[in-house]
């Protein structure tokens, strides 16, 4: 059987098409992803592209027309396999191809993807995949960033991990998916645990105070401070409240106070 049947019991099913199904073995059998699958919240099947070849040697690549380095993945196995997977998926299921030419993966897109009960992920390899695969079955192309991976598999694994943890019930504590970095368009505030002093470094007093409102305000301010320092681009799109603007003004004022005074111009010159 080329493709095992779908049970239809899970909240989200993810099909991955790859020439290296073993790549996904250990990561999918570890920690949160393993538990999510055991609980039937997410089911994941990695399908071997070579099962969809028609020749004796299960060849999946060929030389590029026009010459040049590297090999190109043949279109027929990709098309046959993807069409099989599409046929058993609900209409409108995203068919995602991983490439540095795609749209950068964001938390926002991941949240949108959780609206679908089924995802189909296509992993390319070698230099390229025949363009006609991208033209026919692929509904969107996703990039993990401006760098080149060995293939689509690491990117697919990242997407699976990041989307699975957003499926309700996968994270034990629902609030942790909400509070952390990016969920509100900002970077997360610093976190501490015991001891309250380590090598002369003290946990900020406010966190020991038990004063919930002051702690909330401190965390929000530190979130804004960290975002301003490390990813100011995120502030342009984050939904900031009036309190946030006031906190940012406080942060900037503090920065000005801390900045070294400009060297005084010498009167003699
Ligand atoms: N395949 C190779 N490099 C990639 C990247 N940066 N993102 C997604 N897929 C890729």
CSV table of C-alpha atoms and ligand atoms in Angstrom, one decimal:
chain,number,residue,atom,x,y,z
A,1,UNK,CA,0.0,0.0,0.0
A,2,UNK,CA,1.5,3.3,-1.0
A,3,UNK,CA,-0.5,5.4,1.4
A,4,UNK,CA,-1.9,4.1,4.6
A,5,UNK,CA,-5.6,5.1,5.2
A,6,UNK,CA,-6.6,8.1,7.2
A,7,UNK,CA,-8.4,7.4,10.5
A,8,UNK,CA,-10.1,10.8,10.5
A,9,UNK,CA,-10.0,10.9,14.3
A,10,UNK,CA,-7.4,13.6,14.8
A,11,UNK,CA,-7.9,17.4,15.0
A,12,UNK,CA,-5.2,17.9,12.3
A,13,UNK,CA,-3.6,15.5,9.9
A,14,UNK,CA,-0.3,16.3,8.2
A,15,UNK,CA,1.0,14.4,5.2
A,16,UNK,CA,4.7,14.8,4.3
A,17,UNK,CA,6.1,13.8,0.9
A,18,UNK,CA,9.8,13.2,1.0
A,19,UNK,CA,12.6,11.0,-0.2
A,20,UNK,CA,13.8,10.7,3.4
A,21,UNK,CA,10.8,9.5,5.5
A,22,UNK,CA,13.2,8.3,8.2
A,23,UNK,CA,14.3,11.9,8.7
A,24,UNK,CA,11.1,12.5,10.7
A,25,UNK,CA,11.3,9.3,12.8
A,26,UNK,CA,13.0,10.4,16.1
A,27,UNK,CA,11.7,14.1,16.2
A,28,UNK,CA,8.1,13.0,15.8
A,29,UNK,CA,8.5,10.3,18.4
A,30,UNK,CA,9.8,12.7,21.0
A,31,UNK,CA,8.3,14.9,23.7
A,32,UNK,CA,5.2,17.1,22.8
A,33,UNK,CA,4.9,15.8,19.2
A,34,UNK,CA,4.9,12.2,20.4
A,35,UNK,CA,2.2,13.0,23.0
A,36,UNK,CA,0.1,14.9,20.5
A,37,UNK,CA,0.0,11.9,18.2
A,38,UNK,CA,-0.6,9.5,21.0
A,39,UNK,CA,-3.6,11.6,22.0
A,40,UNK,CA,-4.8,11.7,18.3
A,41,UNK,CA,-4.7,15.4,18.4
A,42,UNK,CA,-2.3,15.5,15.4
A,43,UNK,CA,-1.6,12.6,13.1
A,44,UNK,CA,1.4,12.7,10.8
A,45,UNK,CA,2.4,10.4,7.9
A,46,UNK,CA,5.7,10.7,6.1
A,47,UNK,CA,5.3,9.2,2.6
A,48,UNK,CA,8.2,8.0,0.5
A,49,UNK,CA,8.3,9.7,-2.9
A,50,UNK,CA,10.1,6.7,-4.4
A,51,UNK,CA,7.0,4.7,-3.8
A,52,UNK,CA,5.4,6.7,-6.7
A,53,UNK,CA,8.1,6.0,-9.2
A,54,UNK,CA,7.3,3.6,-12.1
A,55,UNK,CA,10.9,2.5,-12.9
A,56,UNK,CA,12.9,-0.4,-11.5
A,57,UNK,CA,15.4,1.8,-9.8
A,58,UNK,CA,12.9,4.3,-8.3
A,59,UNK,CA,14.7,7.3,-9.8
A,60,UNK,CA,13.4,10.6,-8.6
A,61,UNK,CA,15.8,13.0,-10.2
A,62,UNK,CA,17.2,13.9,-13.7
A,63,UNK,CA,19.6,16.3,-15.4
A,64,UNK,CA,18.4,19.9,-15.8
A,65,UNK,CA,17.3,21.0,-19.3
A,66,UNK,CA,19.6,23.7,-20.5
A,67,UNK,CA,22.5,22.2,-18.5
A,68,UNK,CA,24.1,23.5,-15.3
A,69,UNK,CA,25.1,22.0,-12.0
A,70,UNK,CA,23.0,19.6,-9.9
A,71,UNK,CA,19.9,17.6,-10.5
A,72,UNK,CA,16.2,18.4,-10.8
A,73,UNK,CA,13.5,16.3,-9.1
A,74,UNK,CA,11.3,14.6,-11.7
A,75,UNK,CA,7.7,15.9,-11.9
A,76,UNK,CA,5.8,12.6,-12.4
A,77,UNK,CA,6.4,11.0,-8.9
A,78,UNK,CA,5.7,14.3,-7.2
A,79,UNK,CA,2.5,14.8,-9.2
A,80,UNK,CA,1.3,11.2,-8.8
A,81,UNK,CA,1.9,11.2,-5.0
A,82,UNK,CA,0.5,14.7,-4.4
A,83,UNK,CA,-2.6,14.0,-6.4
A,84,UNK,CA,-3.2,10.8,-4.3
A,85,UNK,CA,-2.9,12.8,-1.1
A,86,UNK,CA,-5.1,15.7,-2.4
A,87,UNK,CA,-7.8,13.2,-3.4
A,88,UNK,CA,-8.2,11.9,0.2
A,89,UNK,CA,-7.9,15.4,1.8
A,90,UNK,CA,-10.7,17.9,2.3
A,91,UNK,CA,-11.2,20.4,-0.6
A,92,UNK,CA,-9.0,23.5,-0.1
A,93,UNK,CA,-6.3,21.6,1.8
A,94,UNK,CA,-3.0,23.7,1.6
A,95,UNK,CA,-0.3,22.0,-0.4
A,96,UNK,CA,2.9,23.6,0.9
A,97,UNK,CA,6.3,23.4,-0.9
A,98,UNK,CA,9.4,24.5,1.0
A,99,UNK,CA,11.9,26.7,-0.7
A,100,UNK,CA,13.9,29.8,0.1
A,101,UNK,CA,11.9,31.5,-2.6
A,102,UNK,CA,8.7,31.1,-0.6
A,103,UNK,CA,7.0,33.5,1.8
A,104,UNK,CA,8.8,33.7,5.2
A,105,UNK,CA,7.1,31.5,7.8
A,106,UNK,CA,5.5,33.6,10.5
A,107,UNK,CA,3.5,32.9,13.7
A,108,UNK,CA,0.6,34.6,12.0
A,109,UNK,CA,0.6,32.2,9.1
A,110,UNK,CA,1.0,29.2,11.5
A,111,UNK,CA,-2.1,30.4,13.4
A,112,UNK,CA,-4.0,30.6,10.1
A,113,UNK,CA,-2.8,27.1,9.1
A,114,UNK,CA,-4.4,25.6,12.3
A,115,UNK,CA,-7.8,26.5,10.8
A,116,UNK,CA,-7.3,23.6,8.4
A,117,UNK,CA,-7.9,20.0,9.5
A,118,UNK,CA,-5.3,18.7,7.0
A,119,UNK,CA,-2.0,19.9,5.5
A,120,UNK,CA,0.1,18.4,2.7
A,121,UNK,CA,3.9,19.2,2.9
A,122,UNK,CA,6.2,18.6,-0.1
A,123,UNK,CA,9.9,18.4,0.5
A,124,UNK,CA,12.2,19.1,-2.4
A,125,UNK,CA,15.8,18.0,-2.7
A,126,UNK,CA,18.9,18.3,-4.9
A,127,UNK,CA,19.1,21.6,-6.8
A,128,UNK,CA,15.4,22.0,-7.7
A,129,UNK,CA,12.0,20.5,-8.3
A,130,UNK,CA,10.6,20.6,-11.8
A,131,UNK,CA,8.7,23.9,-12.1
A,132,UNK,CA,5.6,22.2,-13.3
A,133,UNK,CA,5.0,20.6,-9.9
A,134,UNK,CA,5.0,24.1,-8.4
A,135,UNK,CA,2.6,25.4,-11.1
A,136,UNK,CA,0.0,22.6,-10.7
A,137,UNK,CA,-0.4,21.1,-7.2
A,138,UNK,CA,1.4,23.6,-4.9
A,139,UNK,CA,-0.9,26.1,-3.3
A,140,UNK,CA,1.8,28.0,-1.4
A,141,UNK,CA,5.5,28.2,-1.0
A,142,UNK,CA,7.1,28.7,2.4
A,143,UNK,CA,10.7,29.7,3.3
A,144,UNK,CA,12.3,29.3,6.7
A,145,UNK,CA,14.6,32.2,6.1
A,146,UNK,CA,17.3,33.6,3.8
A,147,UNK,CA,19.6,30.7,4.0
A,148,UNK,CA,19.8,27.3,2.2
A,149,UNK,CA,19.0,24.0,3.8
A,150,UNK,CA,19.9,20.6,2.5
A,151,UNK,CA,16.3,20.0,1.5
A,152,UNK,CA,12.7,20.7,2.5
A,153,UNK,CA,12.7,18.2,5.3
A,154,UNK,CA,14.1,20.4,8.1
A,155,UNK,CA,11.7,23.1,7.1
A,156,UNK,CA,8.8,20.7,7.1
A,157,UNK,CA,9.8,19.5,10.6
A,158,UNK,CA,9.9,23.1,11.9
A,159,UNK,CA,6.4,23.8,10.4
A,160,UNK,CA,5.0,20.6,11.9
A,161,UNK,CA,6.5,21.4,15.3
A,162,UNK,CA,5.3,25.0,15.3
A,163,UNK,CA,1.8,24.3,14.0
A,164,UNK,CA,1.2,21.2,16.2
A,165,UNK,CA,1.8,23.1,19.4
A,166,UNK,CA,-1.0,25.6,18.4
A,167,UNK,CA,-3.5,22.8,18.1
A,168,UNK,CA,-5.8,23.0,21.1
A,169,UNK,CA,-4.9,20.5,23.8
A,170,UNK,CA,-1.3,19.8,22.5
A,171,UNK,CA,0.3,22.1,25.0
A,172,UNK,CA,-0.7,21.2,28.6
A,173,UNK,CA,-1.0,24.8,29.6
A,174,UNK,CA,-3.0,26.6,27.0
A,175,UNK,CA,-1.9,30.0,28.2
A,176,UNK,CA,1.8,29.3,27.4
A,177,UNK,CA,1.1,29.3,23.7
A,178,UNK,CA,-0.6,32.7,24.1
A,179,UNK,CA,1.9,34.6,26.3
A,180,UNK,CA,5.1,33.8,24.6
A,181,UNK,CA,7.2,35.4,21.9
A,182,UNK,CA,5.4,36.6,18.8
A,183,UNK,CA,1.9,35.5,19.9
A,184,UNK,CA,1.2,39.2,20.5
A,185,UNK,CA,3.7,40.4,18.0
A,186,UNK,CA,6.3,41.2,20.7
A,187,UNK,CA,9.3,39.3,22.1
A,188,UNK,CA,8.8,37.6,25.4
A,189,UNK,CA,9.9,39.2,28.7
A,190,UNK,CA,12.8,37.7,30.7
A,191,UNK,CA,11.9,34.8,32.9
A,192,UNK,CA,13.5,33.6,36.2
A,193,UNK,CA,13.2,30.7,38.6
A,194,UNK,CA,14.9,29.9,41.9
A,195,UNK,CA,17.3,30.8,43.4
A,196,UNK,CA,16.5,34.5,43.8
A,197,UNK,CA,20.2,35.3,43.7
A,198,UNK,CA,22.8,33.6,41.6
A,199,UNK,CA,26.5,34.7,41.3
A,200,UNK,CA,25.5,38.1,42.5
A,201,UNK,CA,22.7,38.4,39.9
A,202,UNK,CA,19.3,39.1,41.6
A,203,UNK,CA,15.8,38.3,40.3
A,204,UNK,CA,14.0,41.7,39.8
A,205,UNK,CA,12.3,42.6,43.1
A,206,UNK,CA,8.9,43.1,41.5
A,207,UNK,CA,8.7,39.4,40.6
A,208,UNK,CA,9.1,38.4,44.2
A,209,UNK,CA,6.5,40.9,45.4
A,210,UNK,CA,3.4,38.9,44.6
A,211,UNK,CA,1.8,42.1,43.3
A,212,UNK,CA,0.1,40.8,40.2
A,213,UNK,CA,-0.6,44.2,38.5
A,214,UNK,CA,2.9,45.4,39.0
A,215,UNK,CA,4.3,42.1,37.7
A,216,UNK,CA,2.0,42.3,34.6
A,217,UNK,CA,3.2,45.9,33.9
A,218,UNK,CA,6.8,45.0,34.5
A,219,UNK,CA,6.6,42.1,32.1
A,220,UNK,CA,4.9,44.1,29.4
A,221,UNK,CA,7.5,46.8,29.7
A,222,UNK,CA,10.4,44.3,29.5
A,223,UNK,CA,8.7,42.7,26.5
A,224,UNK,CA,8.6,46.1,24.8
A,225,UNK,CA,12.2,46.9,25.9
A,226,UNK,CA,13.4,43.7,24.4
A,227,UNK,CA,11.5,44.1,21.2
A,228,UNK,CA,12.7,47.7,20.8
A,229,UNK,CA,16.3,46.6,21.3
A,230,UNK,CA,16.3,43.4,19.2
A,231,UNK,CA,13.5,43.5,16.7
A,232,UNK,CA,12.3,47.1,16.4
A,233,UNK,CA,10.7,46.1,13.1
A,234,UNK,CA,8.1,44.1,15.1
A,235,UNK,CA,6.9,47.3,16.8
A,236,UNK,CA,5.6,48.6,13.5
A,237,UNK,CA,3.0,45.8,13.2
A,238,UNK,CA,2.3,44.9,16.8
A,239,UNK,CA,-1.0,46.1,18.2
A,240,UNK,CA,0.1,48.5,20.8
A,241,UNK,CA,-2.2,49.9,23.5
A,242,UNK,CA,-2.0,53.4,25.1
A,243,UNK,CA,-0.3,51.8,28.0
A,244,UNK,CA,2.3,50.3,25.6
A,245,UNK,CA,3.0,53.7,24.1
A,246,UNK,CA,3.5,55.1,27.6
A,247,UNK,CA,5.8,52.3,28.6
A,248,UNK,CA,7.8,52.8,25.4
A,249,UNK,CA,8.1,56.5,26.2
A,250,UNK,CA,9.4,55.5,29.7
A,251,UNK,CA,11.9,53.1,28.2
A,252,UNK,CA,13.3,55.7,25.8
A,253,UNK,CA,13.5,58.3,28.6
A,254,UNK,CA,15.5,55.7,30.7
A,255,UNK,CA,17.8,55.1,27.7
A,256,UNK,CA,18.5,58.8,27.3
A,257,UNK,CA,19.2,59.1,31.0
A,258,UNK,CA,21.6,56.2,30.8
A,259,UNK,CA,23.4,57.3,27.7
A,260,UNK,CA,26.8,58.9,28.3
A,261,UNK,CA,26.7,62.6,28.1
A,262,UNK,CA,28.1,64.0,24.8
A,263,UNK,CA,31.7,65.1,25.2
A,264,UNK,CA,31.8,68.9,26.0
A,265,UNK,CA,33.1,71.1,23.2
A,266,UNK,CA,36.3,72.7,24.2
A,267,UNK,CA,36.0,76.5,24.6
A,268,UNK,CA,39.7,76.9,23.6
A,269,UNK,CA,39.3,75.9,20.0
B,1,LIG,N1,14.8,24.4,1.3
B,1,LIG,C1,16.1,24.8,1.3
B,1,LIG,N2,16.3,25.9,1.9
B,1,LIG,C2,15.1,26.3,2.5
B,1,LIG,C3,14.7,27.3,3.3
B,1,LIG,N3,15.5,28.3,3.7
B,1,LIG,N4,13.4,27.4,3.6
B,1,LIG,C4,12.5,26.4,3.1
B,1,LIG,N5,12.9,25.4,2.4
B,1,LIG,C5,14.2,25.3,2.0
